[in-house]
CSV table of N, CA, C and O in Angstrom, one decimal:
chain,number,residue,atom,x,y,z
A,109,MET,N,41.6,-8.3,35.1
A,109,MET,CA,42.3,-8.3,33.8
A,109,MET,C,41.2,-8.4,32.7
A,109,MET,O,40.3,-9.2,32.8
A,110,LYS,N,41.3,-7.6,31.7
A,110,LYS,CA,40.4,-7.6,30.6
A,110,LYS,C,40.6,-8.7,29.6
A,110,LYS,O,41.8,-9.1,29.4
A,111,LYS,N,39.6,-9.2,29.0
A,111,LYS,CA,39.7,-10.3,28.1
A,111,LYS,C,38.9,-9.8,26.8
A,111,LYS,O,37.8,-9.4,26.8
A,112,VAL,N,39.6,-9.9,25.7
A,112,VAL,CA,39.1,-9.5,24.4
A,112,VAL,C,38.2,-10.7,23.9
A,112,VAL,O,38.7,-11.8,23.9
A,113,ILE,N,37.0,-10.4,23.4
A,113,ILE,CA,36.1,-11.4,22.9
A,113,ILE,C,36.0,-11.2,21.4
A,113,ILE,O,35.8,-10.0,20.9
A,114,SER,N,36.1,-12.2,20.7
A,114,SER,CA,36.1,-12.2,19.2
A,114,SER,C,35.4,-13.5,18.7
A,114,SER,O,35.7,-14.6,19.1
A,115,THR,N,34.6,-13.3,17.7
A,115,THR,CA,34.0,-14.4,17.0
A,115,THR,C,33.8,-14.1,15.5
A,115,THR,O,33.6,-13.0,15.1
A,116,THR,N,33.9,-15.2,14.7
A,116,THR,CA,33.7,-15.1,13.3
A,116,THR,C,32.2,-15.0,12.9
A,116,THR,O,31.9,-14.8,11.8
A,117,ASN,N,31.4,-15.3,14.0
A,117,ASN,CA,29.9,-15.3,13.7
A,117,ASN,C,29.3,-13.9,13.8
A,117,ASN,O,28.1,-13.7,13.8
A,118,ALA,N,30.1,-12.9,14.0
A,118,ALA,CA,29.7,-11.4,13.9
A,118,ALA,C,30.8,-10.8,13.1
A,118,ALA,O,31.9,-11.3,12.9
A,119,PRO,N,30.4,-9.6,12.5
A,119,PRO,CA,31.3,-8.9,11.6
A,119,PRO,C,32.6,-8.6,12.3
A,119,PRO,O,32.7,-8.2,13.5
A,120,ALA,N,33.7,-8.7,11.6
A,120,ALA,CA,35.0,-8.3,12.1
A,120,ALA,C,35.0,-6.8,12.4
A,120,ALA,O,34.3,-6.0,11.7
A,121,ALA,N,35.9,-6.4,13.2
A,121,ALA,CA,36.0,-4.9,13.5
A,121,ALA,C,36.4,-4.2,12.3
A,121,ALA,O,37.3,-4.7,11.5
A,122,ILE,N,35.9,-3.0,12.0
A,122,ILE,CA,36.3,-2.2,10.8
A,122,ILE,C,37.2,-1.1,11.2
A,122,ILE,O,37.4,-0.1,10.5
A,123,GLY,N,37.8,-1.2,12.3
A,123,GLY,CA,38.8,-0.3,12.8
A,123,GLY,C,39.6,-0.8,14.0
A,123,GLY,O,39.5,-2.0,14.3
A,124,PRO,N,40.3,0.0,14.7
A,124,PRO,CA,41.2,-0.4,15.8
A,124,PRO,C,40.3,-0.6,17.1
A,124,PRO,O,40.5,0.2,18.0
A,125,TYR,N,39.5,-1.6,17.2
A,125,TYR,CA,38.7,-1.9,18.4
A,125,TYR,C,38.4,-3.4,18.4
A,125,TYR,O,38.6,-4.1,17.4
A,126,SER,N,37.8,-3.8,19.5
A,126,SER,CA,37.5,-5.2,19.7
A,126,SER,C,36.0,-5.4,19.6
A,126,SER,O,35.2,-4.4,19.9
A,127,GLN,N,35.5,-6.5,19.2
A,127,GLN,CA,34.0,-6.8,19.1
A,127,GLN,C,33.5,-6.6,20.5
A,127,GLN,O,32.4,-6.0,20.7
A,128,ALA,N,34.2,-7.0,21.5
A,128,ALA,CA,33.8,-6.9,22.9
A,128,ALA,C,34.9,-7.1,23.8
A,128,ALA,O,35.9,-7.7,23.5
A,129,VAL,N,34.8,-6.6,25.1
A,129,VAL,CA,35.7,-6.7,26.1
A,129,VAL,C,35.0,-7.2,27.4
A,129,VAL,O,34.0,-6.6,27.7
A,130,GLU,N,35.6,-8.2,28.0
A,130,GLU,CA,35.0,-8.7,29.3
A,130,GLU,C,36.0,-8.3,30.4
A,130,GLU,O,37.2,-8.4,30.3
A,131,PHE,N,35.3,-7.8,31.5
A,131,PHE,CA,36.2,-7.4,32.6
A,131,PHE,C,35.3,-7.6,33.9
A,131,PHE,O,34.2,-7.0,34.0
A,132,ASP,N,35.8,-8.4,34.8
A,132,ASP,CA,35.1,-8.5,36.1
A,132,ASP,C,33.6,-8.9,36.0
A,132,ASP,O,32.8,-8.3,36.5
A,133,ASN,N,33.4,-9.9,35.2
A,133,ASN,CA,32.0,-10.5,34.9
A,133,ASN,C,31.1,-9.4,34.3
A,133,ASN,O,29.9,-9.5,34.5
A,134,MET,N,31.7,-8.5,33.5
A,134,MET,CA,30.9,-7.6,32.8
A,134,MET,C,31.4,-7.6,31.3
A,134,MET,O,32.7,-7.7,31.1
A,135,LEU,N,30.5,-7.6,30.4
A,135,LEU,CA,30.9,-7.6,29.0
A,135,LEU,C,30.4,-6.3,28.3
A,135,LEU,O,29.2,-5.9,28.5
A,136,ILE,N,31.2,-5.7,27.7
A,136,ILE,CA,30.9,-4.4,26.9
A,136,ILE,C,31.2,-4.7,25.5
A,136,ILE,O,32.3,-5.0,25.1
A,137,THR,N,30.1,-4.5,24.6
A,137,THR,CA,30.3,-4.8,23.2
A,137,THR,C,30.6,-3.4,22.5
A,137,THR,O,30.1,-2.4,22.9
A,138,SER,N,31.2,-3.5,21.4
A,138,SER,CA,31.3,-2.4,20.5
A,138,SER,C,30.0,-2.3,19.8
A,138,SER,O,29.2,-3.3,19.7
A,139,GLY,N,29.7,-1.2,19.2
A,139,GLY,CA,28.4,-1.1,18.4
A,139,GLY,C,28.4,-2.0,17.3
A,139,GLY,O,29.4,-2.2,16.6
A,140,GLN,N,27.3,-2.7,17.1
A,140,GLN,CA,27.1,-3.6,16.0
A,140,GLN,C,26.1,-3.0,14.9
A,140,GLN,O,25.1,-2.5,15.2
A,141,LEU,N,26.6,-3.1,13.7
A,141,LEU,CA,25.7,-2.7,12.5
A,141,LEU,C,25.0,-3.9,11.9
A,141,LEU,O,25.3,-5.0,12.3
A,142,GLY,N,24.1,-3.6,11.0
A,142,GLY,CA,23.4,-4.7,10.3
A,142,GLY,C,24.2,-5.4,9.2
A,142,GLY,O,23.7,-5.6,8.1
A,143,LEU,N,25.5,-5.7,9.5
A,143,LEU,CA,26.3,-6.3,8.5
A,143,LEU,C,26.3,-7.8,8.6
A,143,LEU,O,26.3,-8.4,9.7
A,144,ASP,N,26.2,-8.5,7.5
A,144,ASP,CA,26.3,-9.9,7.5
A,144,ASP,C,27.8,-10.3,7.7
A,144,ASP,O,28.6,-9.9,6.9
A,145,PRO,N,28.1,-11.2,8.7
A,145,PRO,CA,29.5,-11.5,9.0
A,145,PRO,C,30.2,-12.3,7.8
A,145,PRO,O,31.4,-12.2,7.8
A,146,LYS,N,29.4,-13.0,7.0
A,146,LYS,CA,30.0,-13.7,5.9
A,146,LYS,C,30.4,-12.9,4.8
A,146,LYS,O,31.4,-13.1,4.1
A,147,THR,N,29.6,-11.8,4.5
A,147,THR,CA,29.8,-11.0,3.3
A,147,THR,C,30.5,-9.6,3.6
A,147,THR,O,31.1,-9.0,2.8
A,148,GLY,N,30.3,-9.2,4.9
A,148,GLY,CA,30.7,-7.8,5.3
A,148,GLY,C,29.8,-6.8,4.7
A,148,GLY,O,30.1,-5.5,4.9
A,149,ALA,N,28.7,-7.1,4.1
A,149,ALA,CA,27.8,-6.1,3.5
A,149,ALA,C,26.6,-6.0,4.3
A,149,ALA,O,26.2,-7.0,5.1
A,150,PHE,N,25.8,-4.9,4.2
A,150,PHE,CA,24.6,-4.8,4.9
A,150,PHE,C,23.6,-5.8,4.4
A,150,PHE,O,23.5,-6.1,3.2
A,151,VAL,N,22.7,-6.3,5.3
A,151,VAL,CA,21.7,-7.2,4.8
A,151,VAL,C,20.7,-6.4,4.0
A,151,VAL,O,20.6,-5.2,4.2
A,152,GLU,N,20.0,-7.0,3.1
A,152,GLU,CA,19.1,-6.3,2.2
A,152,GLU,C,17.9,-5.9,3.0
A,152,GLU,O,17.4,-6.6,3.9
A,153,GLY,N,17.2,-4.8,2.6
A,153,GLY,CA,16.1,-4.3,3.3
A,153,GLY,C,16.3,-3.0,4.0
A,153,GLY,O,17.3,-2.3,3.7
A,154,GLY,N,15.5,-2.7,4.9
A,154,GLY,CA,15.6,-1.4,5.6
A,154,GLY,C,16.0,-1.6,7.1
A,154,GLY,O,16.7,-2.5,7.4
A,155,VAL,N,15.5,-0.7,7.9
A,155,VAL,CA,15.9,-0.7,9.3
A,155,VAL,C,15.5,-1.9,10.0
A,155,VAL,O,16.2,-2.4,10.9
A,156,THR,N,14.3,-2.5,9.7
A,156,THR,CA,13.9,-3.7,10.3
A,156,THR,C,14.9,-4.8,10.1
A,156,THR,O,15.3,-5.5,11.1
A,157,GLU,N,15.3,-5.1,8.9
A,157,GLU,CA,16.2,-6.1,8.5
A,157,GLU,C,17.6,-5.9,9.2
A,157,GLU,O,18.2,-6.8,9.6
A,158,GLN,N,18.1,-4.6,9.1
A,158,GLN,CA,19.3,-4.3,9.7
A,158,GLN,C,19.3,-4.5,11.2
A,158,GLN,O,20.2,-5.0,11.8
A,159,THR,N,18.2,-4.2,11.9
A,159,THR,CA,18.1,-4.3,13.3
A,159,THR,C,18.0,-5.8,13.7
A,159,THR,O,18.7,-6.2,14.6
A,160,GLU,N,17.4,-6.7,12.9
A,160,GLU,CA,17.4,-8.1,13.1
A,160,GLU,C,18.8,-8.6,13.0
A,160,GLU,O,19.2,-9.5,13.8
A,161,GLN,N,19.6,-8.1,12.0
A,161,GLN,CA,21.0,-8.6,11.9
A,161,GLN,C,21.9,-8.1,13.0
A,161,GLN,O,22.7,-8.8,13.5
A,162,VAL,N,21.6,-6.9,13.5
A,162,VAL,CA,22.3,-6.3,14.6
A,162,VAL,C,22.2,-7.3,15.8
A,162,VAL,O,23.1,-7.7,16.5
A,163,PHE,N,20.9,-7.7,16.1
A,163,PHE,CA,20.7,-8.6,17.2
A,163,PHE,C,21.3,-10.0,17.0
A,163,PHE,O,21.8,-10.6,17.9
A,164,ARG,N,21.4,-10.5,15.7
A,164,ARG,CA,22.1,-11.8,15.5
A,164,ARG,C,23.6,-11.6,15.7
A,164,ARG,O,24.2,-12.5,16.3
A,165,ASN,N,24.1,-10.4,15.4
A,165,ASN,CA,25.5,-10.2,15.6
A,165,ASN,C,25.8,-10.1,17.1
A,165,ASN,O,26.8,-10.6,17.6
A,166,LEU,N,24.9,-9.3,17.8
A,166,LEU,CA,25.1,-9.2,19.3
A,166,LEU,C,25.0,-10.5,20.0
A,166,LEU,O,25.8,-10.9,20.9
A,167,LYS,N,24.0,-11.4,19.5
A,167,LYS,CA,23.9,-12.7,20.1
A,167,LYS,C,25.1,-13.5,19.9
A,167,LYS,O,25.6,-14.2,20.9
A,168,ALA,N,25.7,-13.5,18.8
A,168,ALA,CA,26.9,-14.2,18.5
A,168,ALA,C,28.1,-13.8,19.5
A,168,ALA,O,28.8,-14.7,20.0
A,169,ILE,N,28.2,-12.5,19.7
A,169,ILE,CA,29.2,-12.1,20.6
A,169,ILE,C,28.9,-12.4,22.0
A,169,ILE,O,29.8,-12.9,22.8
A,170,LEU,N,27.6,-12.3,22.4
A,170,LEU,CA,27.3,-12.7,23.8
A,170,LEU,C,27.5,-14.2,24.0
A,170,LEU,O,28.1,-14.6,25.0
A,171,ASP,N,27.1,-15.0,23.0
A,171,ASP,CA,27.3,-16.5,23.0
A,171,ASP,C,28.8,-16.8,23.2
A,171,ASP,O,29.1,-17.6,24.0
A,172,GLU,N,29.6,-16.1,22.4
A,172,GLU,CA,31.1,-16.4,22.5
A,172,GLU,C,31.7,-16.2,23.9
A,172,GLU,O,32.5,-16.9,24.3
A,173,ALA,N,31.1,-15.2,24.6
A,173,ALA,CA,31.6,-14.9,25.9
A,173,ALA,C,30.8,-15.6,27.0
A,173,ALA,O,31.1,-15.4,28.2
A,174,GLY,N,29.8,-16.4,26.7
A,174,GLY,CA,29.0,-17.1,27.7
A,174,GLY,C,27.9,-16.3,28.4
A,174,GLY,O,27.5,-16.5,29.5
A,175,TYR,N,27.4,-15.3,27.7
A,175,TYR,CA,26.3,-14.4,28.1
A,175,TYR,C,25.1,-14.7,27.3
A,175,TYR,O,25.2,-15.2,26.2
A,176,THR,N,24.0,-14.1,27.7
A,176,THR,CA,22.7,-14.1,27.0
A,176,THR,C,22.1,-12.7,27.0
A,176,THR,O,22.6,-11.9,27.8
A,177,PHE,N,21.1,-12.5,26.3
A,177,PHE,CA,20.3,-11.3,26.4
A,177,PHE,C,19.8,-11.0,27.8
A,177,PHE,O,19.6,-9.9,28.1
A,178,ASP,N,19.6,-12.1,28.5
A,178,ASP,CA,19.1,-11.9,29.9
A,178,ASP,C,20.1,-11.2,30.8
A,178,ASP,O,19.8,-10.7,31.9
A,179,HIS,N,21.4,-11.3,30.4
A,179,HIS,CA,22.5,-10.6,31.2
A,179,HIS,C,22.6,-9.2,30.8
A,179,HIS,O,23.4,-8.5,31.5
A,180,VAL,N,22.0,-8.7,29.7
A,180,VAL,CA,22.2,-7.3,29.3
A,180,VAL,C,21.5,-6.4,30.2
A,180,VAL,O,20.3,-6.5,30.6
A,181,ILE,N,22.3,-5.4,30.7
A,181,ILE,CA,21.7,-4.4,31.7
A,181,ILE,C,21.5,-3.0,31.1
A,181,ILE,O,20.8,-2.2,31.6
A,182,LYS,N,22.2,-2.7,29.9
A,182,LYS,CA,22.2,-1.4,29.3
A,182,LYS,C,22.4,-1.6,27.8
A,182,LYS,O,23.3,-2.3,27.4
A,183,THR,N,21.6,-0.8,27.0
A,183,THR,CA,21.9,-0.8,25.6
A,183,THR,C,21.9,0.7,25.1
A,183,THR,O,21.3,1.6,25.8
A,184,THR,N,22.6,0.9,24.1
A,184,THR,CA,22.6,2.3,23.4
A,184,THR,C,22.3,2.0,22.0
A,184,THR,O,23.0,1.2,21.3
A,185,CYS,N,21.2,2.6,21.5
A,185,CYS,CA,20.8,2.5,20.1
A,185,CYS,C,21.1,3.8,19.3
A,185,CYS,O,20.6,4.9,19.8
A,186,PHE,N,21.8,3.7,18.2
A,186,PHE,CA,22.0,4.8,17.4
A,186,PHE,C,21.3,4.7,16.1
A,186,PHE,O,21.5,3.7,15.4
A,187,LEU,N,20.4,5.6,15.8
A,187,LEU,CA,19.6,5.6,14.6
A,187,LEU,C,20.1,6.7,13.6
A,187,LEU,O,20.4,7.8,14.0
A,188,ALA,N,20.1,6.3,12.3
A,188,ALA,CA,20.4,7.3,11.3
A,188,ALA,C,19.3,8.3,11.1
A,188,ALA,O,19.4,9.4,10.7
A,189,ASP,N,18.0,7.8,11.5
A,189,ASP,CA,16.8,8.6,11.3
A,189,ASP,C,15.9,8.2,12.5
A,189,ASP,O,15.4,7.1,12.5
A,190,MET,N,15.5,9.2,13.3
A,190,MET,CA,14.6,8.9,14.4
A,190,MET,C,13.2,8.4,13.9
A,190,MET,O,12.5,7.8,14.6
A,191,ALA,N,12.9,8.7,12.6
A,191,ALA,CA,11.6,8.2,12.1
A,191,ALA,C,11.6,6.7,12.1
A,191,ALA,O,10.5,6.0,11.9
A,192,ASP,N,12.8,6.0,12.2
A,192,ASP,CA,12.9,4.5,12.2
A,192,ASP,C,12.8,4.0,13.6
A,192,ASP,O,12.9,2.8,13.8
A,193,PHE,N,12.5,4.8,14.6
A,193,PHE,CA,12.4,4.4,16.0
A,193,PHE,C,11.4,3.2,16.2
A,193,PHE,O,11.8,2.2,16.8
A,194,ALA,N,10.2,3.4,15.7
A,194,ALA,CA,9.2,2.4,15.9
A,194,ALA,C,9.5,1.0,15.3
A,194,ALA,O,9.4,0.0,15.9
A,195,ALA,N,10.1,1.1,14.1
A,195,ALA,CA,10.5,-0.2,13.5
A,195,ALA,C,11.6,-0.8,14.2
A,195,ALA,O,11.6,-2.1,14.4
A,196,MET,N,12.6,-0.1,14.7
A,196,MET,CA,13.7,-0.6,15.5
A,196,MET,C,13.1,-1.2,16.8
A,196,MET,O,13.5,-2.3,17.2
A,197,ASN,N,12.2,-0.5,17.4
A,197,ASN,CA,11.7,-0.9,18.7
A,197,ASN,C,10.9,-2.2,18.6
A,197,ASN,O,11.0,-3.0,19.5
A,198,ALA,N,10.2,-2.4,17.5
A,198,ALA,CA,9.5,-3.6,17.3
A,198,ALA,C,10.4,-4.8,17.3
A,198,ALA,O,10.1,-5.9,17.9
A,199,VAL,N,11.6,-4.7,16.7
A,199,VAL,CA,12.6,-5.8,16.7
A,199,VAL,C,13.2,-5.9,18.0
A,199,VAL,O,13.4,-7.0,18.6
A,200,TYR,N,13.5,-4.8,18.6
A,200,TYR,CA,14.3,-4.7,19.9
A,200,TYR,C,13.5,-5.5,21.0
A,200,TYR,O,14.1,-6.4,21.7
A,201,GLU,N,12.2,-5.2,21.1
A,201,GLU,CA,11.4,-5.8,22.2
A,201,GLU,C,11.3,-7.3,22.1
A,201,GLU,O,11.1,-8.1,23.0
A,202,LYS,N,11.4,-7.9,20.9
A,202,LYS,CA,11.4,-9.4,20.6
A,202,LYS,C,12.6,-10.1,21.2
A,202,LYS,O,12.6,-11.3,21.3
A,203,ASN,N,13.7,-9.3,21.4
A,203,ASN,CA,14.9,-10.0,21.8
A,203,ASN,C,15.2,-10.0,23.3
A,203,ASN,O,16.2,-10.6,23.7
A,204,PHE,N,14.3,-9.5,24.0
A,204,PHE,CA,14.5,-9.5,25.5
A,204,PHE,C,13.2,-10.1,26.1
A,204,PHE,O,12.1,-9.9,25.7
A,205,SER,N,13.5,-10.9,27.2
A,205,SER,CA,12.3,-11.4,28.0
A,205,SER,C,12.4,-10.9,29.4
A,205,SER,O,13.5,-10.5,29.9
A,206,GLY,N,11.3,-10.8,30.0
A,206,GLY,CA,11.3,-10.3,31.4
A,206,GLY,C,11.6,-8.8,31.4
A,206,GLY,O,11.1,-8.0,30.5
A,207,ALA,N,12.3,-8.3,32.3
A,207,ALA,CA,12.7,-6.9,32.5
A,207,ALA,C,13.6,-6.4,31.4
A,207,ALA,O,14.6,-7.1,31.1
A,208,PHE,N,13.2,-5.4,30.8
A,208,PHE,CA,14.1,-4.8,29.7
A,208,PHE,C,15.3,-4.1,30.3
A,208,PHE,O,15.2,-3.6,31.4
A,209,PRO,N,16.4,-4.1,29.6
A,209,PRO,CA,17.5,-3.4,30.1
A,209,PRO,C,17.3,-1.8,30.1
A,209,PRO,O,16.4,-1.4,29.3
A,210,ALA,N,18.1,-1.1,30.8
A,210,ALA,CA,18.1,0.4,30.6
A,210,ALA,C,18.5,0.7,29.2
A,210,ALA,O,19.2,-0.1,28.6
A,211,ARG,N,18.1,1.8,28.6
A,211,ARG,CA,18.4,2.1,27.2
A,211,ARG,C,18.4,3.6,26.9
A,211,ARG,O,17.7,4.3,27.5
A,212,SER,N,19.3,3.9,26.1
A,212,SER,CA,19.4,5.2,25.4
A,212,SER,C,19.2,5.0,23.9
A,212,SER,O,19.7,4.0,23.4
A,213,ALA,N,18.4,5.9,23.3
A,213,ALA,CA,18.2,5.8,21.8
A,213,ALA,C,18.4,7.2,21.2
A,213,ALA,O,17.7,8.1,21.7
A,214,VAL,N,19.3,7.4,20.3
A,214,VAL,CA,19.5,8.7,19.8
A,214,VAL,C,19.7,8.6,18.3
A,214,VAL,O,20.1,7.6,17.7
A,215,ALA,N,19.3,9.7,17.6
A,215,ALA,CA,19.6,9.9,16.2
A,215,ALA,C,20.9,10.6,16.1
A,215,ALA,O,21.2,11.5,16.7
A,216,VAL,N,21.7,10.1,15.0
A,216,VAL,CA,23.0,10.6,14.8
A,216,VAL,C,23.0,11.1,13.3
A,216,VAL,O,22.2,10.6,12.5
A,217,LYS,N,24.0,11.9,13.0
A,217,LYS,CA,24.1,12.4,11.6
A,217,LYS,C,24.4,11.2,10.6
A,217,LYS,O,23.8,11.1,9.6
A,218,THR,N,25.4,10.5,10.9
A,218,THR,CA,25.8,9.3,10.1
A,218,THR,C,26.3,8.2,10.9
A,218,THR,O,26.9,8.5,12.0
A,219,LEU,N,26.1,7.0,10.5
A,219,LEU,CA,26.7,5.8,11.1
A,219,LEU,C,27.8,5.2,10.2
A,219,LEU,O,27.8,5.5,9.0
A,220,PRO,N,28.7,4.4,10.7
A,220,PRO,CA,29.7,3.9,9.9
A,220,PRO,C,29.1,3.1,8.7
A,220,PRO,O,28.1,2.5,8.8
A,221,LYS,N,29.7,3.3,7.5
A,221,LYS,CA,29.3,2.6,6.3
A,221,LYS,C,27.9,3.0,5.9
A,221,LYS,O,27.2,2.4,5.1
A,222,ASN,N,27.4,4.1,6.5
A,222,ASN,CA,26.0,4.6,6.2
A,222,ASN,C,24.9,3.7,6.6
A,222,ASN,O,23.9,3.6,6.0
A,223,GLY,N,25.2,3.0,7.7
A,223,GLY,CA,24.2,2.0,8.3
A,223,GLY,C,23.0,2.8,8.8
A,223,GLY,O,23.0,4.0,9.0
A,224,LEU,N,21.9,2.1,9.0
A,224,LEU,CA,20.7,2.7,9.5
A,224,LEU,C,20.5,2.6,11.0
A,224,LEU,O,19.8,3.3,11.7
A,225,ILE,N,21.2,1.6,11.6
A,225,ILE,CA,21.1,1.3,13.1
A,225,ILE,C,22.4,0.7,13.6
A,225,ILE,O,23.1,0.0,12.9
A,226,GLU,N,22.8,1.1,14.8
A,226,GLU,CA,23.9,0.5,15.5
A,226,GLU,C,23.5,0.4,16.9
A,226,GLU,O,22.9,1.3,17.5
A,227,ILE,N,23.8,-0.8,17.5
A,227,ILE,CA,23.4,-1.0,18.9
A,227,ILE,C,24.7,-1.6,19.6
A,227,ILE,O,25.4,-2.4,19.1
A,228,GLU,N,24.9,-1.1,20.9
A,228,GLU,CA,25.9,-1.6,21.7
A,228,GLU,C,25.3,-2.0,23.0
A,228,GLU,O,24.2,-1.4,23.4
A,229,VAL,N,25.9,-3.0,23.7
A,229,VAL,CA,25.3,-3.5,25.0
A,229,VAL,C,26.3,-3.6,26.1
A,229,VAL,O,27.5,-3.8,25.8
A,230,ILE,N,25.9,-3.5,27.3
A,230,ILE,CA,26.6,-3.9,28.5
A,230,ILE,C,25.9,-5.0,29.2
A,230,ILE,O,24.7,-4.9,29.4
A,231,ALA,N,26.6,-6.1,29.5
A,231,ALA,CA,26.0,-7.2,30.1
A,231,ALA,C,26.8,-7.6,31.4
A,231,ALA,O,28.0,-7.3,31.4
A,232,ARG,N,26.1,-8.1,32.4
A,232,ARG,CA,26.7,-8.4,33.6
A,232,ARG,C,26.3,-9.8,34.1
A,232,ARG,O,25.0,-10.1,34.1
A,233,LYS,N,27.2,-10.6,34.5
A,233,LYS,CA,26.8,-11.9,35.1
A,233,LYS,C,26.6,-11.8,36.6
A,233,LYS,O,27.2,-11.0,37.3
C-alpha cells in the first residue's frame, strides 16, 4: 500500500501531485525546486543557492519519511542550462557520503516557475 509523504518543511506541491510517495520500503520524491518553503519564492542567488535549497527540501522530505541521503539509490537532475552543471555538481557531492547514488542529469528547455535546477530522488531502506 502506498503512503503519501508530506511536510511543511518543504514547498507545498504546485500541482496535483505529492511531495513523495512511499511504497514497500521505497521512497520516490517529486522533483524539488530551489523554493523556500516559508515564502514559496526562489531563494536569492543563482544555481548554487537554488541547488542548496533543493537539497534542504529533499532532506526535509526524507526526514519526514524516516530516510536519509544514505538511502538514496537514484537521482535525476534537471538543469535549465547545462552550463550550470559544474556548480550544481559541487553542491550535489557535498550531500552524499560514501558511494554516490546512480544519477541522470539533463538540460531541459524550461523548469516550473523558471527554476534553474530540479532534483528528484528514489530512496530504499
